[in-house]
CSV table of C-alpha atoms and ligand atoms in Angstrom, one decimal:
chain,number,residue,atom,x,y,z
A,1,UNK,CA,-135.6,-48.7,60.5
A,2,UNK,CA,-133.2,-46.3,62.0
A,3,UNK,CA,-129.7,-46.2,60.6
A,4,UNK,CA,-127.1,-47.6,63.0
A,5,UNK,CA,-124.4,-45.7,64.8
A,6,UNK,CA,-122.1,-48.7,64.7
A,7,UNK,CA,-119.9,-47.2,62.0
A,8,UNK,CA,-118.2,-45.2,64.7
A,9,UNK,CA,-116.8,-48.2,66.5
A,10,UNK,CA,-116.6,-50.4,63.4
A,11,UNK,CA,-114.4,-47.9,61.5
A,12,UNK,CA,-111.9,-48.0,64.4
A,13,UNK,CA,-112.2,-51.8,64.5
A,14,UNK,CA,-111.6,-52.2,60.8
A,15,UNK,CA,-108.8,-49.7,60.6
A,16,UNK,CA,-107.2,-51.2,63.7
A,17,UNK,CA,-107.5,-54.7,62.3
A,18,UNK,CA,-105.9,-53.8,59.0
A,19,UNK,CA,-103.2,-51.7,60.6
A,20,UNK,CA,-102.1,-54.3,63.2
A,21,UNK,CA,-102.2,-57.0,60.5
A,22,UNK,CA,-99.3,-55.1,58.8
A,23,UNK,CA,-97.7,-53.9,62.0
A,24,UNK,CA,-97.4,-57.0,64.1
A,25,UNK,CA,-95.3,-59.0,61.6
A,26,UNK,CA,-92.8,-56.1,61.5
A,27,UNK,CA,-92.6,-55.9,65.3
A,28,UNK,CA,-92.1,-59.7,65.5
A,29,UNK,CA,-89.4,-59.5,62.8
A,30,UNK,CA,-87.5,-56.8,64.8
A,31,UNK,CA,-88.0,-57.9,68.4
A,32,UNK,CA,-88.5,-61.6,68.0
A,33,UNK,CA,-86.1,-62.5,65.1
A,34,UNK,CA,-83.9,-59.6,64.1
A,35,UNK,CA,-82.3,-58.9,67.4
A,36,UNK,CA,-82.2,-62.4,68.9
A,37,UNK,CA,-80.7,-63.9,65.7
A,38,UNK,CA,-78.1,-61.1,65.5
A,39,UNK,CA,-79.5,-59.8,62.2
A,40,UNK,CA,-79.8,-56.4,63.8
A,41,UNK,CA,-77.2,-54.8,66.1
A,42,UNK,CA,-77.8,-55.9,69.8
A,43,UNK,CA,-78.1,-52.3,71.0
A,44,UNK,CA,-81.3,-51.7,68.8
A,45,UNK,CA,-83.4,-52.6,71.8
A,46,UNK,CA,-81.3,-50.9,74.5
A,47,UNK,CA,-83.2,-48.7,76.9
A,48,UNK,CA,-81.4,-45.6,75.7
A,49,UNK,CA,-81.9,-46.2,72.0
A,50,UNK,CA,-85.6,-47.2,72.4
A,51,UNK,CA,-86.1,-44.1,74.6
A,52,UNK,CA,-84.5,-41.8,72.1
A,53,UNK,CA,-86.6,-43.4,69.3
A,54,UNK,CA,-89.8,-43.0,71.3
A,55,UNK,CA,-89.1,-39.4,72.1
A,56,UNK,CA,-89.0,-38.4,68.5
A,57,UNK,CA,-92.2,-36.4,67.7
A,58,UNK,CA,-93.0,-38.6,64.7
A,59,UNK,CA,-92.6,-41.8,66.8
A,60,UNK,CA,-94.9,-40.4,69.5
A,61,UNK,CA,-97.6,-39.7,66.9
A,62,UNK,CA,-97.1,-43.1,65.2
A,63,UNK,CA,-97.1,-45.0,68.5
A,64,UNK,CA,-100.2,-43.2,69.7
A,65,UNK,CA,-102.0,-44.1,66.5
A,66,UNK,CA,-100.9,-47.7,66.8
A,67,UNK,CA,-102.0,-48.1,70.4
A,68,UNK,CA,-105.3,-46.2,69.8
A,69,UNK,CA,-106.3,-48.3,66.8
A,70,UNK,CA,-105.1,-51.5,68.4
A,71,UNK,CA,-107.0,-51.2,71.7
A,72,UNK,CA,-110.2,-50.1,70.0
A,73,UNK,CA,-109.9,-53.0,67.6
A,74,UNK,CA,-109.3,-55.4,70.5
A,75,UNK,CA,-112.2,-53.9,72.5
A,76,UNK,CA,-114.7,-54.4,69.7
A,77,UNK,CA,-113.3,-57.9,68.9
A,78,UNK,CA,-113.7,-58.9,72.6
A,79,UNK,CA,-117.2,-57.5,72.7
A,80,UNK,CA,-118.1,-59.7,69.6
A,81,UNK,CA,-116.3,-62.7,71.0
A,82,UNK,CA,-118.3,-62.4,74.3
A,83,UNK,CA,-121.4,-62.3,72.2
A,84,UNK,CA,-120.3,-65.4,70.2
A,85,UNK,CA,-119.7,-67.2,73.5
A,86,UNK,CA,-123.3,-66.6,74.4
A,87,UNK,CA,-122.8,-63.7,76.8
A,88,UNK,CA,-125.9,-61.6,76.1
A,89,UNK,CA,-125.4,-58.7,78.5
A,90,UNK,CA,-124.1,-56.7,75.5
A,91,UNK,CA,-124.5,-53.3,77.2
A,92,UNK,CA,-122.4,-54.3,80.2
A,93,UNK,CA,-119.8,-56.0,78.0
A,94,UNK,CA,-119.6,-53.0,75.6
A,95,UNK,CA,-119.2,-50.6,78.5
A,96,UNK,CA,-116.4,-52.6,80.1
A,97,UNK,CA,-114.4,-53.2,76.9
A,98,UNK,CA,-114.9,-49.7,75.4
A,99,UNK,CA,-114.2,-48.2,78.8
A,100,UNK,CA,-110.9,-50.1,79.0
A,101,UNK,CA,-110.1,-48.9,75.5
A,102,UNK,CA,-110.9,-45.3,76.4
A,103,UNK,CA,-108.7,-45.5,79.6
A,104,UNK,CA,-105.8,-47.1,77.6
A,105,UNK,CA,-106.1,-44.4,74.9
A,106,UNK,CA,-106.0,-41.7,77.6
A,107,UNK,CA,-103.0,-43.3,79.4
A,108,UNK,CA,-101.1,-43.7,76.1
A,109,UNK,CA,-101.8,-40.1,75.3
A,110,UNK,CA,-100.4,-38.9,78.7
A,111,UNK,CA,-97.4,-41.2,78.8
A,112,UNK,CA,-96.4,-40.4,75.2
A,113,UNK,CA,-96.7,-36.7,75.8
A,114,UNK,CA,-94.7,-36.8,79.0
A,115,UNK,CA,-92.0,-39.3,78.2
B,1,UNK,CA,-121.9,-103.0,42.7
B,2,UNK,CA,-124.3,-104.1,45.5
B,3,UNK,CA,-126.2,-101.2,47.1
B,4,UNK,CA,-124.9,-100.0,50.5
B,5,UNK,CA,-127.4,-100.1,53.3
B,6,UNK,CA,-127.6,-96.8,55.0
B,7,UNK,CA,-129.7,-96.1,58.1
B,8,UNK,CA,-131.5,-92.8,57.8
B,9,UNK,CA,-132.7,-91.2,61.0
B,10,UNK,CA,-135.2,-88.7,60.0
B,11,UNK,CA,-137.0,-86.1,62.2
B,12,UNK,CA,-140.7,-86.5,61.6
B,13,UNK,CA,-143.4,-84.0,62.7
B,14,UNK,CA,-147.1,-83.9,61.9
B,15,UNK,CA,-148.6,-80.9,63.8
B,16,UNK,CA,-152.1,-82.5,63.7
B,17,UNK,CA,-151.0,-85.8,65.3
B,18,UNK,CA,-147.8,-85.2,67.3
B,19,UNK,CA,-146.9,-83.2,70.3
B,20,UNK,CA,-143.3,-82.8,69.3
B,21,UNK,CA,-141.0,-83.9,66.5
B,22,UNK,CA,-139.6,-87.5,66.8
B,23,UNK,CA,-137.0,-89.4,64.9
B,24,UNK,CA,-137.9,-92.3,62.7
B,25,UNK,CA,-135.4,-94.7,61.2
B,26,UNK,CA,-135.4,-96.1,57.6
B,27,UNK,CA,-132.9,-98.6,56.2
B,28,UNK,CA,-132.2,-97.7,52.6
B,29,UNK,CA,-130.2,-99.7,50.0
B,30,UNK,CA,-128.3,-96.9,48.4
B,31,UNK,CA,-126.6,-97.0,45.0
B,32,UNK,CA,-123.0,-95.6,44.8
B,33,UNK,CA,-124.0,-92.6,42.7
B,34,UNK,CA,-127.0,-91.6,44.8
B,35,UNK,CA,-127.5,-88.3,46.6
B,36,UNK,CA,-129.4,-88.0,49.9
B,37,UNK,CA,-132.4,-86.8,47.9
B,38,UNK,CA,-132.5,-90.1,46.0
B,39,UNK,CA,-132.6,-92.0,49.3
B,40,UNK,CA,-135.5,-89.8,50.5
B,41,UNK,CA,-137.3,-90.5,47.2
B,42,UNK,CA,-136.7,-94.2,47.8
B,43,UNK,CA,-138.3,-93.9,51.2
B,44,UNK,CA,-141.3,-92.0,49.9
B,45,UNK,CA,-141.8,-94.4,47.0
B,46,UNK,CA,-141.0,-97.7,48.7
B,47,UNK,CA,-141.2,-97.4,52.4
B,48,UNK,CA,-143.3,-94.6,53.7
B,49,UNK,CA,-145.5,-92.4,51.6
B,50,UNK,CA,-146.2,-90.0,54.4
B,51,UNK,CA,-142.7,-88.5,54.5
B,52,UNK,CA,-142.8,-84.8,53.5
B,53,UNK,CA,-139.9,-82.8,52.1
B,54,UNK,CA,-139.4,-80.2,49.4
B,55,UNK,CA,-137.4,-80.7,46.2
B,56,UNK,CA,-137.7,-79.8,42.5
B,57,UNK,CA,-134.7,-79.6,40.3
B,58,UNK,CA,-132.4,-82.4,41.6
B,59,UNK,CA,-129.4,-80.4,40.3
B,60,UNK,CA,-128.7,-77.7,42.9
B,61,UNK,CA,-130.4,-74.8,41.1
B,62,UNK,CA,-133.9,-74.5,42.7
B,63,UNK,CA,-132.7,-74.2,46.3
B,64,UNK,CA,-135.8,-76.1,47.7
B,65,UNK,CA,-134.2,-79.3,49.0
B,66,UNK,CA,-132.2,-77.7,51.9
B,67,UNK,CA,-132.0,-79.7,55.2
B,68,UNK,CA,-129.7,-80.6,58.0
B,69,UNK,CA,-127.6,-83.6,57.0
B,70,UNK,CA,-125.6,-84.9,60.0
B,71,UNK,CA,-125.9,-81.5,61.5
B,72,UNK,CA,-124.7,-79.5,58.5
B,73,UNK,CA,-127.0,-77.3,56.4
B,74,UNK,CA,-126.9,-79.0,53.0
B,75,UNK,CA,-128.7,-79.3,49.7
B,76,UNK,CA,-129.9,-82.9,49.8
B,77,UNK,CA,-129.5,-83.1,46.0
B,78,UNK,CA,-125.9,-82.2,46.3
B,79,UNK,CA,-124.9,-84.5,49.1
B,80,UNK,CA,-123.6,-87.8,47.8
B,81,UNK,CA,-124.2,-90.8,50.0
B,82,UNK,CA,-120.7,-92.1,49.1
B,83,UNK,CA,-119.3,-89.3,51.2
B,84,UNK,CA,-121.6,-90.2,54.2
B,85,UNK,CA,-121.2,-92.8,57.0
B,86,UNK,CA,-123.6,-95.8,57.3
B,87,UNK,CA,-125.8,-93.8,59.7
B,88,UNK,CA,-127.2,-90.5,58.5
B,89,UNK,CA,-129.2,-88.0,60.6
B,90,UNK,CA,-131.7,-85.8,58.6
B,91,UNK,CA,-133.4,-82.9,60.2
B,92,UNK,CA,-135.4,-79.9,58.9
B,93,UNK,CA,-133.3,-76.7,58.4
B,94,UNK,CA,-132.1,-75.1,61.7
B,95,UNK,CA,-133.5,-71.7,62.7
B,96,UNK,CA,-136.9,-72.2,60.9
B,97,UNK,CA,-140.2,-73.4,62.3
B,98,UNK,CA,-141.2,-76.8,61.1
B,99,UNK,CA,-144.3,-77.0,58.9
B,100,UNK,CA,-144.2,-80.8,58.6
B,101,UNK,CA,-141.4,-83.3,58.6
B,102,UNK,CA,-138.5,-81.8,56.6
B,103,UNK,CA,-140.6,-78.9,55.3
B,104,UNK,CA,-140.0,-75.6,57.1
B,105,UNK,CA,-141.9,-72.3,57.1
B,106,UNK,CA,-140.0,-69.7,55.0
B,107,UNK,CA,-142.3,-66.7,55.5
B,108,UNK,CA,-139.8,-64.9,57.6
B,109,UNK,CA,-137.1,-65.2,55.0
B,110,UNK,CA,-139.4,-64.2,52.2
B,111,UNK,CA,-140.4,-61.1,54.1
B,112,UNK,CA,-136.8,-60.1,54.6
B,113,UNK,CA,-136.0,-60.7,51.0
B,114,UNK,CA,-138.8,-58.3,50.1
B,115,UNK,CA,-137.7,-55.7,52.6
B,116,UNK,CA,-134.4,-55.0,50.8
B,117,UNK,CA,-136.2,-54.3,47.5
B,118,UNK,CA,-134.4,-57.0,45.5
B,119,UNK,CA,-135.1,-55.7,42.1
B,120,UNK,CA,-133.7,-53.1,39.7
B,121,UNK,CA,-134.7,-49.5,40.6
B,122,UNK,CA,-133.6,-47.6,37.5
B,123,UNK,CA,-133.0,-43.9,37.2
B,124,UNK,CA,-135.8,-43.5,34.6
B,125,UNK,CA,-138.2,-46.2,33.6
B,126,UNK,CA,-137.7,-47.1,30.0
B,127,UNK,CA,-140.6,-48.3,27.7
B,128,UNK,CA,-140.2,-51.5,25.9
B,129,UNK,CA,-139.5,-49.6,22.6
B,130,UNK,CA,-136.6,-47.8,24.2
B,131,UNK,CA,-134.8,-51.1,24.6
B,132,UNK,CA,-132.7,-52.5,27.4
B,133,UNK,CA,-130.5,-50.9,30.0
B,134,UNK,CA,-126.9,-51.3,28.8
B,135,UNK,CA,-124.1,-52.5,31.0
B,136,UNK,CA,-120.5,-53.4,30.2
B,137,UNK,CA,-118.9,-56.7,31.2
B,138,UNK,CA,-116.7,-54.9,33.7
B,139,UNK,CA,-119.8,-53.4,35.4
B,140,UNK,CA,-121.4,-56.8,35.5
B,141,UNK,CA,-118.3,-58.4,37.0
B,142,UNK,CA,-118.7,-56.2,40.1
B,143,UNK,CA,-121.8,-57.9,41.3
B,144,UNK,CA,-122.1,-61.1,39.2
B,145,UNK,CA,-121.1,-63.4,42.1
B,146,UNK,CA,-123.9,-62.0,44.3
B,147,UNK,CA,-126.5,-62.8,41.6
B,148,UNK,CA,-125.8,-66.6,41.9
B,149,UNK,CA,-128.0,-67.0,45.1
B,150,UNK,CA,-130.7,-69.6,44.7
B,151,UNK,CA,-132.5,-68.7,48.0
B,152,UNK,CA,-131.8,-72.0,49.5
B,153,UNK,CA,-131.6,-70.4,53.0
B,154,UNK,CA,-128.7,-72.7,54.0
B,155,UNK,CA,-126.9,-69.5,55.1
B,156,UNK,CA,-129.7,-68.7,57.6
B,157,UNK,CA,-129.5,-72.2,59.0
B,158,UNK,CA,-125.8,-71.7,59.5
B,159,UNK,CA,-125.8,-68.2,60.9
B,160,UNK,CA,-125.4,-68.0,64.7
B,161,UNK,CA,-126.6,-64.3,64.7
B,162,UNK,CA,-129.9,-65.3,63.0
B,163,UNK,CA,-130.2,-68.2,65.5
B,164,UNK,CA,-129.8,-65.6,68.3
B,165,UNK,CA,-132.1,-62.9,66.9
B,166,UNK,CA,-134.5,-63.8,64.2
B,167,UNK,CA,-135.0,-60.1,63.5
B,168,UNK,CA,-131.6,-60.1,61.8
B,169,UNK,CA,-132.1,-59.4,58.1
B,170,UNK,CA,-129.6,-62.2,57.4
B,171,UNK,CA,-127.0,-63.2,54.9
B,172,UNK,CA,-128.9,-63.9,51.6
B,173,UNK,CA,-131.1,-60.8,51.8
B,174,UNK,CA,-128.2,-58.5,52.6
B,175,UNK,CA,-126.1,-60.0,49.8
B,176,UNK,CA,-128.9,-59.5,47.4
B,177,UNK,CA,-129.3,-55.9,48.5
B,178,UNK,CA,-125.6,-55.5,47.9
B,179,UNK,CA,-126.0,-57.1,44.5
B,180,UNK,CA,-128.5,-54.4,43.4
B,181,UNK,CA,-126.6,-51.6,45.1
B,182,UNK,CA,-123.5,-52.5,43.0
B,183,UNK,CA,-125.5,-52.7,39.8
B,184,UNK,CA,-124.6,-49.8,37.5
B,185,UNK,CA,-128.3,-49.6,36.2
B,186,UNK,CA,-129.7,-49.2,39.7
B,187,UNK,CA,-130.2,-46.1,41.9
B,188,UNK,CA,-132.1,-47.8,44.8
B,189,UNK,CA,-129.3,-47.8,47.3
B,190,UNK,CA,-130.6,-45.0,49.5
B,191,UNK,CA,-134.0,-46.7,49.6
B,192,UNK,CA,-132.4,-50.0,50.7
B,193,UNK,CA,-130.1,-48.4,53.3
B,194,UNK,CA,-132.9,-48.0,55.8
B,195,UNK,CA,-133.0,-51.7,56.2
B,196,UNK,CA,-129.4,-52.6,55.2
B,197,UNK,CA,-127.6,-50.1,57.4
B,198,UNK,CA,-129.8,-50.5,60.5
B,199,UNK,CA,-128.7,-52.3,63.7
B,200,UNK,CA,-130.6,-55.4,62.5
B,201,UNK,CA,-129.1,-55.2,59.0
B,202,UNK,CA,-125.4,-55.5,58.2
B,203,UNK,CA,-124.4,-54.3,61.7
B,204,UNK,CA,-125.9,-57.4,63.4
B,205,UNK,CA,-123.3,-59.5,61.5
B,206,UNK,CA,-120.2,-60.3,63.5
B,207,UNK,CA,-118.4,-61.9,60.5
B,208,UNK,CA,-118.5,-65.5,61.7
B,209,UNK,CA,-118.5,-66.5,58.0
B,210,UNK,CA,-120.5,-69.7,58.4
B,211,UNK,CA,-122.9,-68.5,55.7
B,212,UNK,CA,-120.2,-68.3,53.1
B,213,UNK,CA,-118.9,-71.8,54.1
B,214,UNK,CA,-122.3,-73.5,53.5
B,215,UNK,CA,-123.3,-71.6,50.4
B,216,UNK,CA,-123.6,-74.1,47.6
B,217,UNK,CA,-123.1,-71.4,44.9
B,218,UNK,CA,-120.1,-69.5,46.2
B,219,UNK,CA,-122.1,-66.3,46.7
B,220,UNK,CA,-120.0,-65.3,49.8
B,221,UNK,CA,-122.7,-63.4,51.6
B,222,UNK,CA,-120.3,-62.7,54.5
B,223,UNK,CA,-118.0,-60.9,52.0
B,224,UNK,CA,-121.0,-58.9,50.6
B,225,UNK,CA,-121.9,-57.8,54.1
B,226,UNK,CA,-118.4,-56.7,54.9
B,227,UNK,CA,-118.2,-54.7,51.7
B,228,UNK,CA,-121.6,-53.1,52.6
B,229,UNK,CA,-120.2,-52.3,56.1
B,230,UNK,CA,-117.3,-50.3,54.5
B,231,UNK,CA,-119.7,-48.5,52.1
B,232,UNK,CA,-122.2,-47.7,54.9
B,233,UNK,CA,-119.4,-46.5,57.2
B,234,UNK,CA,-118.4,-44.1,54.4
B,235,UNK,CA,-122.0,-42.9,54.2
B,236,UNK,CA,-122.2,-42.4,57.9
B,237,UNK,CA,-119.3,-40.1,58.1
B,238,UNK,CA,-120.2,-38.3,54.9
B,239,UNK,CA,-123.7,-37.7,56.4
B,240,UNK,CA,-122.0,-36.2,59.6
B,241,UNK,CA,-119.9,-33.9,57.5
B,242,UNK,CA,-122.5,-33.0,55.0
B,243,UNK,CA,-125.9,-33.4,56.6
B,244,UNK,CA,-128.8,-33.7,54.1
B,245,UNK,CA,-126.5,-34.6,51.2
B,246,UNK,CA,-127.8,-36.9,48.5
B,247,UNK,CA,-126.1,-40.3,48.6
C,1,LIG,S1,-126.4,-66.9,49.7
C,1,LIG,FE1,-125.9,-69.0,49.2
C,1,LIG,S2,-126.5,-70.2,51.1
C,1,LIG,FE2,-127.6,-68.2,51.2
C,1,LIG,S3,-129.6,-68.5,50.2
C,1,LIG,FE3,-128.2,-67.8,48.6
C,1,LIG,S4,-127.3,-69.6,47.6
C,1,LIG,FE4,-128.2,-70.3,49.6
C,2,LIG,S1,-133.7,-80.1,44.4
C,2,LIG,FE1,-133.3,-78.1,43.5
C,2,LIG,S2,-131.6,-77.5,44.7
C,2,LIG,FE2,-131.9,-79.5,45.4
């Protein structure tokens, strides 16, 4: 049998899953608990401070990595979920979800470069 | 204690006499410490000698008594009647063709098992005089869990991917391939990868995990497949970077 090319997508899926599993709790801690409960200064999430934070070159790279891995993880997850729900038009499903992931990656790249 | 009367609804099928499988009901006085297999043996001995089913060890080691018990793939010798309601539905294992009554055709599974070369492929063959292939406890520990499979095929009955596409190599065979790949005495990984790393091998698995839930010996085939996916992804990119390398 021919060896599969699935490792390309799966590596993004696996890396994205692992990464977001660590990332999401931190985000919830900062945005959902830290600031609302007053554990962090209120201006942490001000437009100006967030903008300055995002404009730092390291943040841009980190954010791009986060968005890139997360959307490809989500795309592959949704493709599998569609399959598990009995939708067998795998090619169509894959094209739609991977297409959306590709567009999101591109938009993230442009926005983060220009911001 | 007086025996509890349990109604067993059993799917019967005789390809010579019946168009399609049909349920037949038997009322069985069950002792407290019985397993479902005991009830089937009671039916066979006392009520209906035509009932066919497989069993051998009665102690969850031979893997031959698998069937659907109230919709769950289960070893009938491990399923105590005290944990079951007064009505129990027994069917042959899901996802396999029925040979007769509760006996299913296992040819497909056996072929798949064979396809992953589930035996030691050593670097050099040793003669008997040269002795055994040595291995440390730490090396054994790496794959011991995956040696515990009893080929009961419950995992195939539980797997929605196998139900969808019978060409999927499936949980037990892939876990066994992984078992030999992890064995320090074995060098057969490359030979197994053609089947293991194909679209119908590990990559058909979407990690539903039902196989590991029903496995009576804690083999965790789903875990084995995920580990194999990581290793095969490494291979894939290494092959891209260094085409023609020896893995
Ligand atoms: S992996 Fe577990 S469920 Fe599957 S055949 Fe082996 S023992 Fe049975
Ligand atoms: S009879 Fe051997 S496993 Fe059940």
